[in-house]
Amino acid sequence: METSTVVEKRTVGQVMTSEVVQARPDTSFEELARMLIAHRISGLPVVDDDDKVMGVVSRKDLARQQGCLGRHESGLHRMAHTLRRPADARSVVEPALAAGELMTSPAVTVHPEQRVADAARIMERRHVDRLPVVDEEDRLIGITTRRDLLRVFLRTDEEILADVADAVSGRAPTAQRIDGLRIAVRDGMVTMVGSTEPALDTAALIRVTWRVDGVVGVVNRLTTGRESDH
């Protein structure tokens, strides 16, 4: 007899970055440019005093104010050149706008429990490269980028299978108590089949599996020894 199939989907909370570079509405143009360059990021959220997301400022927003629309890299290069000028020279050409005026608002956000696949669709539909992650009170708790999501999807089944096998072998005491463990991967979906000891909690094994990059779901077909005897 087989246990009921359990399918777990990868969520935003599992791939997001928790330490977020962020700005306040009064953060200056100069400081925004400095943050983007220093952290090598293409955009950042703007939050209020209650950490609620008000909007997002991107490289393109800053470049637009400097009249250097086009490639993002050339825009940042121009900003970097501006920052290297003496302060009195910058004051003549530097826009006086702050983050609250430069940002795109309202921001497109997601919640940590949403599926990675859904977040990818939102990015594609709204033409954004990053999504602030908010809690039930809309407070910022993380950020996920297109690169984060691509790390999940752009892996071959063979690569995923090798990493899953390594992850399982890393839990050797657990794996040794699974008779004839078989792992299969198809389109990022991992299926685990085998017979375990009745007392074994397989939840930890499943969690280790879906934390592997590229895994979009786990089908649990592990049975207990007692069930397999029937």
Short mmCIF file of C-alpha atoms in Angstrom, two decimals:
data_model
loop_
_atom_site.label_atom_id
_atom_site.label_comp_id
_atom_site.label_asym_id
_atom_site.label_seq_id
_atom_site.Cartn_x
_atom_site.Cartn_y
_atom_site.Cartn_z
CA MET A 1 0.00 0.00 0.00
CA GLU A 2 1.35 3.44 -0.97
CA THR A 3 1.11 6.54 1.19
CA SER A 4 -0.85 9.44 -0.19
CA THR A 5 1.16 11.40 -2.72
CA VAL A 6 2.51 14.69 -1.42
CA VAL A 7 3.59 17.36 -3.88
CA GLU A 8 5.44 20.37 -2.51
CA LYS A 9 6.02 23.42 -4.69
CA ARG A 10 9.00 25.77 -4.39
CA THR A 11 7.95 29.07 -2.81
CA VAL A 12 9.27 32.62 -2.99
CA GLY A 13 10.26 32.45 0.66
CA GLN A 14 12.72 29.67 -0.14
CA VAL A 15 14.62 31.61 -2.83
CA MET A 16 14.36 35.24 -1.70
CA THR A 17 17.19 37.32 -0.25
CA SER A 18 16.38 38.36 3.31
CA GLU A 19 19.00 41.11 3.65
CA VAL A 20 17.59 43.85 1.40
CA VAL A 21 19.31 47.04 0.31
CA GLN A 22 16.57 49.63 0.74
CA ALA A 23 15.94 53.35 0.66
CA ARG A 24 13.67 55.85 2.39
CA PRO A 25 11.53 58.42 0.55
CA ASP A 26 14.03 61.18 1.39
CA THR A 27 17.11 59.23 0.22
CA SER A 28 18.93 61.53 -2.21
CA PHE A 29 19.65 60.86 -5.87
CA GLU A 30 23.36 60.75 -5.08
CA GLU A 31 22.94 58.19 -2.31
CA LEU A 32 20.65 56.05 -4.46
CA ALA A 33 23.25 55.97 -7.24
CA ARG A 34 25.98 55.16 -4.73
CA MET A 35 23.96 52.24 -3.30
CA LEU A 36 23.20 50.75 -6.72
CA ILE A 37 26.85 50.94 -7.74
CA ALA A 38 28.29 49.71 -4.44
CA HIS A 39 25.97 46.70 -4.21
CA ARG A 40 25.93 46.00 -7.96
CA ILE A 41 22.16 45.85 -8.09
CA SER A 42 19.70 47.15 -10.66
CA GLY A 43 17.05 48.44 -8.28
CA LEU A 44 15.90 48.68 -4.68
CA PRO A 45 12.65 49.11 -2.74
CA VAL A 46 11.65 52.33 -1.00
CA VAL A 47 10.04 51.84 2.41
CA ASP A 48 8.35 54.12 4.92
CA ASP A 49 9.05 54.39 8.65
CA ASP A 50 6.93 51.29 9.22
CA ASP A 51 8.96 49.25 6.68
CA LYS A 52 6.00 49.14 4.31
CA VAL A 53 6.96 49.17 0.64
CA MET A 54 6.08 52.43 -1.10
CA GLY A 55 7.74 51.84 -4.44
CA VAL A 56 10.87 50.71 -6.27
CA VAL A 57 13.74 52.77 -7.72
CA SER A 58 15.66 51.26 -10.62
CA ARG A 59 18.75 52.22 -12.60
CA LYS A 60 16.43 53.28 -15.39
CA ASP A 61 14.62 55.71 -13.08
CA LEU A 62 17.90 57.41 -12.20
CA ALA A 63 19.17 57.35 -15.78
CA ARG A 64 15.96 58.98 -16.95
CA GLN A 65 16.57 61.92 -14.63
CA GLN A 66 20.07 62.38 -16.02
CA GLY A 67 18.85 62.23 -19.59
CA CYS A 68 20.93 59.14 -20.34
CA LEU A 69 18.28 56.57 -21.18
CA GLY A 70 19.51 53.56 -23.10
CA ARG A 71 21.70 50.77 -21.84
CA HIS A 72 21.63 50.44 -18.05
CA GLU A 73 25.39 50.03 -17.92
CA SER A 74 26.06 53.33 -19.66
CA GLY A 75 23.62 55.03 -17.29
CA LEU A 76 25.43 53.73 -14.23
CA HIS A 77 28.77 54.67 -15.76
CA ARG A 78 27.51 58.22 -16.14
CA MET A 79 26.29 58.21 -12.53
CA ALA A 80 29.62 56.92 -11.28
CA HIS A 81 31.39 59.70 -13.16
CA THR A 82 29.05 62.20 -11.50
CA LEU A 83 29.83 60.83 -8.03
CA ARG A 84 33.56 61.24 -8.62
CA ARG A 85 33.16 64.97 -9.29
CA PRO A 86 33.72 67.53 -6.51
CA ALA A 87 30.56 68.24 -4.52
CA ASP A 88 30.26 71.82 -5.79
CA ALA A 89 30.47 70.66 -9.41
CA ARG A 90 27.86 67.94 -8.83
CA SER A 91 25.38 70.39 -7.36
CA VAL A 92 25.10 72.15 -10.73
CA VAL A 93 24.13 69.08 -12.73
CA GLU A 94 22.78 66.62 -10.17
CA PRO A 95 18.98 66.28 -9.95
CA ALA A 96 17.55 67.37 -6.61
CA LEU A 97 14.88 64.67 -6.64
CA ALA A 98 14.78 62.09 -3.83
CA ALA A 99 13.66 58.46 -3.84
CA GLY A 100 10.04 59.33 -3.10
CA GLU A 101 9.87 61.32 -6.34
CA LEU A 102 11.96 58.98 -8.47
CA MET A 103 10.38 55.67 -7.52
CA THR A 104 7.83 53.68 -9.48
CA SER A 105 4.74 53.37 -7.31
CA PRO A 106 2.85 51.37 -6.25
CA ALA A 107 5.41 48.59 -6.16
CA VAL A 108 4.59 45.13 -7.48
CA THR A 109 5.09 42.80 -4.50
CA VAL A 110 4.72 39.12 -3.63
CA HIS A 111 4.26 37.11 -0.44
CA PRO A 112 6.70 34.42 0.74
CA GLU A 113 4.17 31.61 0.43
CA GLN A 114 3.52 32.27 -3.27
CA ARG A 115 4.96 29.78 -5.74
CA VAL A 116 8.15 30.58 -7.63
CA ALA A 117 6.33 29.85 -10.89
CA ASP A 118 3.69 32.46 -10.04
CA ALA A 119 6.37 35.04 -9.19
CA ALA A 120 8.04 34.40 -12.55
CA ARG A 121 4.73 34.99 -14.34
CA ILE A 122 4.22 38.27 -12.45
CA MET A 123 7.69 39.47 -13.46
CA GLU A 124 7.00 38.64 -17.08
CA ARG A 125 3.55 40.22 -17.10
CA ARG A 126 4.58 43.41 -15.29
CA HIS A 127 7.98 43.73 -17.01
CA VAL A 128 9.97 43.96 -13.77
CA ASP A 129 13.25 42.34 -12.77
CA ARG A 130 12.71 42.26 -9.00
CA LEU A 131 9.84 41.77 -6.58
CA PRO A 132 9.89 42.97 -2.97
CA VAL A 133 8.59 40.24 -0.67
CA VAL A 134 6.18 41.42 2.02
CA ASP A 135 4.44 39.89 5.03
CA GLU A 136 0.72 39.90 5.78
CA GLU A 137 0.97 43.56 6.86
CA ASP A 138 2.84 44.53 3.68
CA ARG A 139 6.13 45.06 5.52
CA LEU A 140 9.32 44.30 3.60
CA ILE A 141 10.91 40.96 4.56
CA GLY A 142 12.96 40.15 1.47
CA ILE A 143 13.42 40.54 -2.26
CA THR A 144 13.52 38.12 -5.15
CA THR A 145 15.04 38.79 -8.55
CA ARG A 146 14.79 37.30 -11.99
CA ARG A 147 18.19 35.71 -11.37
CA ASP A 148 16.89 34.00 -8.20
CA LEU A 149 14.05 32.46 -10.16
CA LEU A 150 16.22 31.43 -13.10
CA ARG A 151 18.48 29.50 -10.71
CA VAL A 152 15.46 27.36 -9.92
CA PHE A 153 14.39 26.70 -13.50
CA LEU A 154 17.52 26.66 -15.64
CA ARG A 155 19.03 23.34 -14.57
CA THR A 156 18.95 19.97 -16.31
CA ASP A 157 17.24 17.00 -14.68
CA GLU A 158 20.61 15.25 -14.54
CA GLU A 159 22.15 18.12 -12.55
CA ILE A 160 19.20 18.18 -10.19
CA LEU A 161 19.31 14.41 -9.70
CA ALA A 162 23.03 14.51 -8.84
CA ASP A 163 22.47 17.23 -6.22
CA VAL A 164 19.44 15.48 -4.75
CA ALA A 165 21.45 12.27 -4.42
CA ASP A 166 24.23 14.21 -2.66
CA ALA A 167 21.72 15.87 -0.34
CA VAL A 168 20.16 12.53 0.56
CA SER A 169 23.53 10.83 1.09
CA GLY A 170 24.42 13.69 3.40
CA ARG A 171 21.67 12.37 5.64
CA ALA A 172 23.16 8.86 5.61
CA PRO A 173 21.56 7.63 8.87
CA THR A 174 18.18 8.45 7.36
CA ALA A 175 18.92 7.19 3.86
CA GLN A 176 20.22 3.86 5.18
CA ARG A 177 16.82 3.16 6.67
CA ILE A 178 15.12 3.38 3.27
CA ASP A 179 15.06 0.06 1.44
CA GLY A 180 15.65 0.35 -2.29
CA LEU A 181 15.41 4.14 -2.42
CA ARG A 182 14.84 5.28 -5.99
CA ILE A 183 14.93 8.89 -7.11
CA ALA A 184 13.70 10.14 -10.46
CA VAL A 185 13.63 13.69 -11.83
CA ARG A 186 11.55 14.94 -14.71
CA ASP A 187 11.19 18.62 -15.60
CA GLY A 188 12.41 19.54 -12.12
CA MET A 189 9.83 17.34 -10.38
CA VAL A 190 11.46 14.81 -8.04
CA THR A 191 9.78 11.48 -7.30
CA MET A 192 11.04 9.43 -4.36
CA VAL A 193 10.12 5.75 -4.05
CA GLY A 194 11.18 3.28 -1.36
CA SER A 195 10.22 1.50 1.87
CA THR A 196 11.09 3.11 5.21
CA GLU A 197 11.03 2.01 8.83
CA PRO A 198 7.63 2.73 10.43
CA ALA A 199 9.14 5.16 12.95
CA LEU A 200 11.08 7.15 10.38
CA ASP A 201 9.94 10.74 9.80
CA THR A 202 10.50 11.30 6.10
CA ALA A 203 9.52 14.99 6.25
CA ALA A 204 13.13 16.07 6.82
CA LEU A 205 14.27 14.02 3.82
CA ILE A 206 11.63 15.66 1.65
CA ARG A 207 12.63 19.14 2.87
CA VAL A 208 16.28 18.50 2.04
CA THR A 209 15.24 17.42 -1.44
CA TRP A 210 13.16 20.43 -2.41
CA ARG A 211 15.82 22.83 -1.15
CA VAL A 212 18.04 21.72 -4.04
CA ASP A 213 18.20 24.39 -6.77
CA GLY A 214 16.04 23.43 -9.73
CA VAL A 215 13.54 21.34 -7.77
CA VAL A 216 10.04 22.67 -8.42
CA GLY A 217 8.16 19.92 -6.60
CA VAL A 218 8.55 16.65 -4.72
CA VAL A 219 6.31 13.60 -5.08
CA ASN A 220 6.57 11.43 -1.96
CA ARG A 221 5.95 7.76 -2.76
CA LEU A 222 7.84 6.43 0.22
CA THR A 223 6.05 3.66 2.08
CA THR A 224 6.60 2.22 5.56
CA GLY A 225 7.77 -1.37 6.01
CA ARG A 226 4.48 -2.19 7.69
CA GLU A 227 2.47 -0.88 4.72
CA SER A 228 4.61 -2.71 2.14
CA ASP A 229 3.95 -6.02 3.90
CA HIS A 230 0.23 -5.79 3.11
#
